[in-house]
Coordinates of C-alpha atoms and ligand atoms in Angstrom, one line a residue:
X1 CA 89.7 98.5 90.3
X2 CA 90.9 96.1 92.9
X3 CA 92.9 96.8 95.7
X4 CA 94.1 95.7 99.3
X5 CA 92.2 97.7 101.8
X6 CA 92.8 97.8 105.4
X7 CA 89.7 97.8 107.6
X8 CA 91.4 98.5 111.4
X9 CA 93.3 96.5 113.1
X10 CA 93.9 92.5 111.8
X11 CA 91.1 93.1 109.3
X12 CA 92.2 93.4 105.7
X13 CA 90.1 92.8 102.2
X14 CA 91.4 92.8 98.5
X15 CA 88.1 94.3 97.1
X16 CA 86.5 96.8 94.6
X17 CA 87.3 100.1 95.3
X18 CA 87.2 103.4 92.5
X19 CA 90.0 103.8 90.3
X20 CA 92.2 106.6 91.4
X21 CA 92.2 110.4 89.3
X22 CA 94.1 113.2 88.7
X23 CA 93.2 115.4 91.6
X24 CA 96.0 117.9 91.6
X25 CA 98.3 119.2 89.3
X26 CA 101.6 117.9 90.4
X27 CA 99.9 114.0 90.2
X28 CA 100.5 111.3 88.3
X29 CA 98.3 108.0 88.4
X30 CA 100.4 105.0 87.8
X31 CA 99.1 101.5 86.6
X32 CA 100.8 99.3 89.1
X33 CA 102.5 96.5 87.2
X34 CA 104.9 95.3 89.5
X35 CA 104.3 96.0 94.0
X36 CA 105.7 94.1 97.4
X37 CA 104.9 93.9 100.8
X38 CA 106.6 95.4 103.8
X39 CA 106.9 94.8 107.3
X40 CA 105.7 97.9 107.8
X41 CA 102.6 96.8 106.4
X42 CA 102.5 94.3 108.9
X43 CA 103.2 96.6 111.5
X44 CA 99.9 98.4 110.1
X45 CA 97.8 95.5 110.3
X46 CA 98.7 95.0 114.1
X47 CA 97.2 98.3 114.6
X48 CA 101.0 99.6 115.6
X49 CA 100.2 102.9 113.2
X50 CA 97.7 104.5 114.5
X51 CA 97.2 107.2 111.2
X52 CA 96.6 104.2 109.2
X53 CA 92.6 104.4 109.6
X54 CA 89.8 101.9 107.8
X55 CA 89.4 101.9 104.6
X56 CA 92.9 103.2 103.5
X57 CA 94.7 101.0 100.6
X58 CA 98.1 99.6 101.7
X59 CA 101.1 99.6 100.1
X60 CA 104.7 102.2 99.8
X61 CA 106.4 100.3 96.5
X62 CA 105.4 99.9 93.3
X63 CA 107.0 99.8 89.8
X64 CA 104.6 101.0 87.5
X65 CA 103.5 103.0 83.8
X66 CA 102.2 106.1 84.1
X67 CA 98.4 106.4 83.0
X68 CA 97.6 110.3 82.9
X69 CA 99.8 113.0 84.6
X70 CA 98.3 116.3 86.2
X71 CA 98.6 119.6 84.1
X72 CA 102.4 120.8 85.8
X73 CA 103.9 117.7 85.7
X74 CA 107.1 118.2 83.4
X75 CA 109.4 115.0 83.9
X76 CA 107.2 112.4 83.1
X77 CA 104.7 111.5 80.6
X78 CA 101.7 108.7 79.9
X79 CA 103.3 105.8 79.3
X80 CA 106.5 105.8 81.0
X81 CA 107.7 102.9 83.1
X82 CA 108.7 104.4 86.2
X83 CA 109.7 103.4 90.1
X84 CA 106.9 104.6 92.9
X85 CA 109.0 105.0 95.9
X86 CA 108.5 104.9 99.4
X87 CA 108.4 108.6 99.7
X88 CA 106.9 111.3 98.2
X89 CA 108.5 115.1 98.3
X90 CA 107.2 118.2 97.6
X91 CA 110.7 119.4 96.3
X92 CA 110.4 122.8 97.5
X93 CA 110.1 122.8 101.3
X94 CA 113.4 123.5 103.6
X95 CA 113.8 119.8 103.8
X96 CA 113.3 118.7 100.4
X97 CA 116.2 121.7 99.5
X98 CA 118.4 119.8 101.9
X99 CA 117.3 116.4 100.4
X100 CA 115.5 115.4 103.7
X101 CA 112.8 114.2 101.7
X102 CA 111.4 111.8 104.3
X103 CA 110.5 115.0 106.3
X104 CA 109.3 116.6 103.7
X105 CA 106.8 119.9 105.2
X106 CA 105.2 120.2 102.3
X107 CA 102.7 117.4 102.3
X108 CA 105.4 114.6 101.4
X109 CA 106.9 112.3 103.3
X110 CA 106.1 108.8 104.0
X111 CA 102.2 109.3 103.1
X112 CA 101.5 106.0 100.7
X113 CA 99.4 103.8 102.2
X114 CA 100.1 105.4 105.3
X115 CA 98.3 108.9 105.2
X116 CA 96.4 108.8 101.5
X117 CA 95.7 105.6 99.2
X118 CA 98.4 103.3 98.8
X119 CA 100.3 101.0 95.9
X120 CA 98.5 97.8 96.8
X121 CA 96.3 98.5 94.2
X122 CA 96.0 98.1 90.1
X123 CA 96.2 102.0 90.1
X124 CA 97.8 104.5 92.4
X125 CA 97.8 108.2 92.7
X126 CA 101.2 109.9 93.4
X127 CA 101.1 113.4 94.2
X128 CA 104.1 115.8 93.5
X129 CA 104.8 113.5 90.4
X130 CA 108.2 115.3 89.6
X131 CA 110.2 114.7 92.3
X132 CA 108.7 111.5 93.7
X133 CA 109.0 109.1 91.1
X134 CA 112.0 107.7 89.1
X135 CA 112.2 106.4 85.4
X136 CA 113.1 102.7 85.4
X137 CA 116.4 102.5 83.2
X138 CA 116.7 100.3 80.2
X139 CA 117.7 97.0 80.5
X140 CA 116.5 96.3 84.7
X141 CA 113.7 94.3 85.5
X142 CA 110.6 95.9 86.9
X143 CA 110.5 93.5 89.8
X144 CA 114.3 94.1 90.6
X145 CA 114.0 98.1 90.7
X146 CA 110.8 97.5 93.1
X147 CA 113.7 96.7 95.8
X148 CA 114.6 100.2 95.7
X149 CA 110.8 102.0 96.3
X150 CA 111.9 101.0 100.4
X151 CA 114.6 98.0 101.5
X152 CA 117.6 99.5 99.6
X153 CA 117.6 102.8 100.1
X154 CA 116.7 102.4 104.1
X155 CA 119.1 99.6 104.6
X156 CA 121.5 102.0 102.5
X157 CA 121.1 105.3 103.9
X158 CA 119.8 104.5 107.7
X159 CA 122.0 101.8 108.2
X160 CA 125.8 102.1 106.2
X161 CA 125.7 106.0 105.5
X162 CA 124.4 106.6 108.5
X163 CA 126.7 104.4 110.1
X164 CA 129.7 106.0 107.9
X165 CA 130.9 102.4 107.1
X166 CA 134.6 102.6 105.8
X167 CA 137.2 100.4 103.7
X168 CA 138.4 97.8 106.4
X169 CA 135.5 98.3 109.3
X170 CA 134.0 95.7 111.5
X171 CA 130.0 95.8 110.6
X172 CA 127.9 94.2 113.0
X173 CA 124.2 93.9 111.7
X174 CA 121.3 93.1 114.3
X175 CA 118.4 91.8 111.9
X176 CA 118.5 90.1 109.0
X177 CA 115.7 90.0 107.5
X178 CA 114.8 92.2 104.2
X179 CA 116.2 96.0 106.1
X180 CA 119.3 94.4 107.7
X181 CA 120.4 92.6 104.2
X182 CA 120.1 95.3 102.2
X183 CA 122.9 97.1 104.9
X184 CA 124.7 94.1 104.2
X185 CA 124.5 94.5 100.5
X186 CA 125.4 98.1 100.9
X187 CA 128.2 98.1 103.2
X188 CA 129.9 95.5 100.8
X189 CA 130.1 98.4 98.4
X190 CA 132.9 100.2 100.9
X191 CA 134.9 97.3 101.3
X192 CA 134.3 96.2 105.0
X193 CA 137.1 93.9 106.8
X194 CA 134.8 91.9 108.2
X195 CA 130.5 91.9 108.3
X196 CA 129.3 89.8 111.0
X197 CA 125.3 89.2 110.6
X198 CA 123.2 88.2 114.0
X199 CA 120.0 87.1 114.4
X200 CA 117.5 84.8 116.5
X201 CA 116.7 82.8 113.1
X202 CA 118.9 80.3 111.3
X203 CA 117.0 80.9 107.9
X204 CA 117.6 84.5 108.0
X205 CA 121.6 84.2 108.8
X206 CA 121.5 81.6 105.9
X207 CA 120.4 84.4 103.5
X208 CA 123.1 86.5 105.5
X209 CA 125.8 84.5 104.5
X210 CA 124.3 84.9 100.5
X211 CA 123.8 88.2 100.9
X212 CA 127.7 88.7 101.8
X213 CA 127.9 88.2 105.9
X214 CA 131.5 86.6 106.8
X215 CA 130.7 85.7 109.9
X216 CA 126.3 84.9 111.6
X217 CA 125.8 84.8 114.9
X218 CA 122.1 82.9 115.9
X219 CA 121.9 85.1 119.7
X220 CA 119.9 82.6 120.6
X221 CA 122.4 80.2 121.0
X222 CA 125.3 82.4 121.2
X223 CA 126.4 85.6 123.0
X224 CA 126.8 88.2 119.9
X225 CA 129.0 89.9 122.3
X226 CA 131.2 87.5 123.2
X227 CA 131.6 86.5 119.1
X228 CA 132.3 90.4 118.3
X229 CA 134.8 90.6 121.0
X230 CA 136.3 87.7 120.2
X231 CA 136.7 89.0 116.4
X232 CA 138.0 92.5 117.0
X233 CA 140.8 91.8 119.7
X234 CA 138.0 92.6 122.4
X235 CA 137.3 96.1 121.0
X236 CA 133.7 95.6 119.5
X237 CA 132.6 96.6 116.1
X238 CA 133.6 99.9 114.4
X239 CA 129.7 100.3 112.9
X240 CA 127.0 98.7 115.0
X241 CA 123.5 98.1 112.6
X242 CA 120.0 97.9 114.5
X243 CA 117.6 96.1 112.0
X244 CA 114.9 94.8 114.3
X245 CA 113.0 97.3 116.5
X246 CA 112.8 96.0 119.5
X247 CA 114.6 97.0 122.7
X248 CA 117.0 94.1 123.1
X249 CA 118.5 94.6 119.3
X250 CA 118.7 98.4 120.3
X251 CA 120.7 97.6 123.3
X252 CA 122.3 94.7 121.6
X253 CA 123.7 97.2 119.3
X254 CA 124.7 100.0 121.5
X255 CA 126.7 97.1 123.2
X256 CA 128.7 95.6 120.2
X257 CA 130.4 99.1 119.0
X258 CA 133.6 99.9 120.3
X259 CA 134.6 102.8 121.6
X260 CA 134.4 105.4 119.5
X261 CA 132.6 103.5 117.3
X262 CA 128.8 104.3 115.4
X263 CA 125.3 102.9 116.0
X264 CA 122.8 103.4 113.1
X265 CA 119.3 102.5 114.1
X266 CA 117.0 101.2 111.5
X267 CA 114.4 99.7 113.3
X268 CA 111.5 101.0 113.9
X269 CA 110.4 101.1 117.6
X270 CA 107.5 100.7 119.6
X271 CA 108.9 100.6 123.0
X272 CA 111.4 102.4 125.1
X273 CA 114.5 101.1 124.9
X274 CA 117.2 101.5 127.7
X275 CA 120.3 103.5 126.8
X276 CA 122.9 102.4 129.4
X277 CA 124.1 105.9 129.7
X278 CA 126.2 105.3 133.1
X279 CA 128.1 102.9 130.7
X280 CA 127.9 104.7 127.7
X281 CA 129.6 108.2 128.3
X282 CA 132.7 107.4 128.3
X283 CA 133.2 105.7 125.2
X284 CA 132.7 108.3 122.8
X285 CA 129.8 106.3 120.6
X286 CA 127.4 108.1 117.9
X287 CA 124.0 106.9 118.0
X288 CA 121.8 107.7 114.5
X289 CA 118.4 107.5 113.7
X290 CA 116.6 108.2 111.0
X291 CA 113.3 107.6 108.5
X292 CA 114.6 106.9 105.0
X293 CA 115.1 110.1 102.6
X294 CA 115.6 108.0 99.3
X295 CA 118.4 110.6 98.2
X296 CA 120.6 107.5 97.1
X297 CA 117.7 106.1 94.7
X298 CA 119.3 107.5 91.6
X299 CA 122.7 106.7 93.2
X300 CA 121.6 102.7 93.7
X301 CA 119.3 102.9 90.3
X302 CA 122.9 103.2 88.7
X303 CA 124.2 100.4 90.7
X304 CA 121.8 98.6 89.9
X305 CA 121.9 98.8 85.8
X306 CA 125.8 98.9 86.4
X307 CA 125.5 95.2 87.5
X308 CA 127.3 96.3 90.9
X309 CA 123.9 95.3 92.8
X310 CA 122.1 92.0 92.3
X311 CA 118.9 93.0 94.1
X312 CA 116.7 90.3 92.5
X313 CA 117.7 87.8 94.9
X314 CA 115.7 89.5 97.2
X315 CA 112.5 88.1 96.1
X316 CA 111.6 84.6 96.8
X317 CA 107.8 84.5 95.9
X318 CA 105.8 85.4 93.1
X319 CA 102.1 86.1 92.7
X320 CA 99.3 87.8 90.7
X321 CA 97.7 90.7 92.4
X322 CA 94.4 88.1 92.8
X323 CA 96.1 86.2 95.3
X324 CA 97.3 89.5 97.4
X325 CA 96.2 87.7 100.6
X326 CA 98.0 84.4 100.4
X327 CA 101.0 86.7 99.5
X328 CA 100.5 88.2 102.8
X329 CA 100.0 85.2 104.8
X330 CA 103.2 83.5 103.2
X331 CA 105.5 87.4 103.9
X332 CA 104.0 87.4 107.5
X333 CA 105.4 83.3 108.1
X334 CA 108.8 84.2 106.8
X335 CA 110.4 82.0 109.4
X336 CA 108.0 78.8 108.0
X337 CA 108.1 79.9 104.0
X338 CA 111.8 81.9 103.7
X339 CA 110.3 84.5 102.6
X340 CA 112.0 88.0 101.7
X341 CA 110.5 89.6 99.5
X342 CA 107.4 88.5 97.6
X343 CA 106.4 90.5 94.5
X344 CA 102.9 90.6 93.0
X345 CA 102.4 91.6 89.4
X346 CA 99.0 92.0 87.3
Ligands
NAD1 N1 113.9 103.7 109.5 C1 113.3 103.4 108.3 O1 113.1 104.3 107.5 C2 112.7 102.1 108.1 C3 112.2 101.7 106.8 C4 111.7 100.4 106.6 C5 111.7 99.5 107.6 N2 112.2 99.9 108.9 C6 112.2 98.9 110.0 O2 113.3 98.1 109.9 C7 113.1 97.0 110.8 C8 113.5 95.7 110.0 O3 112.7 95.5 108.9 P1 112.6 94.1 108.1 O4 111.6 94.3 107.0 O5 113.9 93.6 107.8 O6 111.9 93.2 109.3 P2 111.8 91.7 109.6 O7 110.8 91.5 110.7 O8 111.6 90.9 108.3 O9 113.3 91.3 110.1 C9 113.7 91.5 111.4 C10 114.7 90.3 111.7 O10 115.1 90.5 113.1 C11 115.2 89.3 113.7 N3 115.1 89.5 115.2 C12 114.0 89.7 115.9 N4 114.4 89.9 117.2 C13 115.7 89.9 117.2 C14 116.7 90.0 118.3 N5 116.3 90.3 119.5 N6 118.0 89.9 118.0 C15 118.4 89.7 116.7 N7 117.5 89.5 115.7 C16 116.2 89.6 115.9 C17 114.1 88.4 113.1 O11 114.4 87.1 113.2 C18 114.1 88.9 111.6 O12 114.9 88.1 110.8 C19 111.6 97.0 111.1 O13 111.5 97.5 112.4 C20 111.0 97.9 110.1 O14 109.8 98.5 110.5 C21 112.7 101.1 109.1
ZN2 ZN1 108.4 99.8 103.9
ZN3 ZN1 109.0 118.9 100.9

């Protein structure tokens, strides 16, 4: 089969590699009809995650139909259309009981195209079948549930749960590119008074303002301080969202919430960034972090089907797997091509 295989850092090739089996008996293999790209997979290809090693196939989303299923697998059969998400759980371990499936002991976790083979690929192998992959409901198009293998559920869970966004808060979302949109799209869902979207790119706060922003701030032009103050009677935001990783939208975030108020940090970091304690301690803020779980797949699968969550305008490219490189040239320029999410499909 084909597949997109990464070969150390800036190197990648979509080339000829075996087609995946059934190795143990929790696995199903899944012919990938539908996958995306993340920015974690760019992150990969800068050589930013180190466990990533040569030869690995890329790739943490698919939509797919399952090809052949191990001997224990119960829930899902050959021929099913199902969603490959983002991460795999063993169901069993402490974690998993708790539905901390992202820190999953028991050989789950984050581990496509990250610690074994990936979903860039016509074929994939997911171990732990049961519990790691969900049946695509009727009527919802393969390419529209793909937005729930990563974005959703990170933006969803890291970002507005996390955040405990309620009826009439002040959300303030550093980033908004694919993460910090999909906390858009799900703090909508609790009513916010206000969601002000800020960002160093006027394309991005464009999609903002689709995706349901009231008010976009470009902070490269504009103190995002200043405009949340200005907004909230000088108070700040009730739920500060860090959709970036990188030290300024960290401290950019801490900054915006008022007191008392709840900083969820998506972004993943490869820095230190500066927590301005001395300031800080007195103003009774909560700082989360966290690695998506995907506990709220079924939760947004439902929102999905229910027509509360339009999701497919997430993807602004299409391609066939054959042109997987272009595809990644045009996701890595999203400030030149407007990309979001591009989806590649057999
Ligand atoms: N915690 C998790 O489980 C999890 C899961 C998936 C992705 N992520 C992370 O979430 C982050 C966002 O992902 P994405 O795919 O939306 O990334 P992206 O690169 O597409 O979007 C980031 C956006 O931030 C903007 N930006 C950059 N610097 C900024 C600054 N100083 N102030 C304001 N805006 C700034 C960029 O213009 C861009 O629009 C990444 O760090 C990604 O790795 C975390
Ligand atoms: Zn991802
Ligand atoms: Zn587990």
């Amino acid at each position: 089969m084909q597949a997109l295989v990464y070969h150390g850092p800036g190197h990648k090739a979509w080339e000829e590699v075996p087609k995946p089996q059934v190795i143990e008996d929790g696995d199903a293999v899944v012919r990938v009809d539908a996958v995306t790209i993340c920015g974690t997979d760019l992150h990969i290809l800068k050589g930013d995650v180190p466990a990533v090693t040569d030869g690995r196939i890329l790739g943490h989303e698919a939509v797919g139909t399952v090809e052949a299923v191990g001997p224990a697998v119960r829930t899902v059969k050959a021929g099913d259309k199902v969603l490959v998400s983002c991460i795999t759980a063993c169901g069993t371990c402490r974690f998993c009981r708790e539905g901390r499936y992202g820190q999953c002991l028991g050989g789950g976790g984050w581990i496509l195209g990250h610690r074994i083979d990936g979903t860039q690929a016509e074929y994939v192998r997911v171990p732990f079948a049961d519990t790691s992959v969900y049946p695509v409901p009727d009527g919802v198009a393969a390419e529209e549930v793909l937005m729930l293998a990563d974005i959703l559920p990170t933006g969803y869970e890291v970002g507005v749960l996390n955040g405990a966004v309620r009826p009439g808060d002040v959300v303030a979302v550093v980033g908004a590119g694919p993460i910090g949109l999909s906390a858009i799209m799900g703090a909508r869902l609790f009513s916010p008074g206000r969601i002000i979207a800020i960002d160093l790119a006027d394309s991005r706060l464009e999609a903002a303002e689709r995706f349901g922003a009231d008010t976009v701030v470009n902070n490269s032009r504009e103190d995002p301080l200043a405009a949340v103050r200005d907004l909230t009677g000088g108070l700040g935001a009730d739920v500060a969202v860090e959709a970036v990783g990188v030290p300024d939208a960290f401290e950019a975030a801490v900054a915006l919430a008022r007191p008392g108020g709840r900083i969820a940090n998506i972004g993943v970091h490869g820095a230190p960034a500066t927590l301005h304690l001395e300031e800080q301690w007195i103003r009774d803020i909560t700082i989360t972090t966290g690695l998506v779980d995907t506990f709220s797949t079924p939760t947004l699968l439902r929102l999905v089907a229910g027509g509360q969550l339009d999701v497919g305008r997430f993807i602004t490219h299409r391609f066939p797997m054959e042109e997987f490189l272009k595809a990644y040239d045009v996701f890595a320029d999203a400030a030149g091509t407007g990309a979001l999410k591009v989806v590649l499909t057999r």
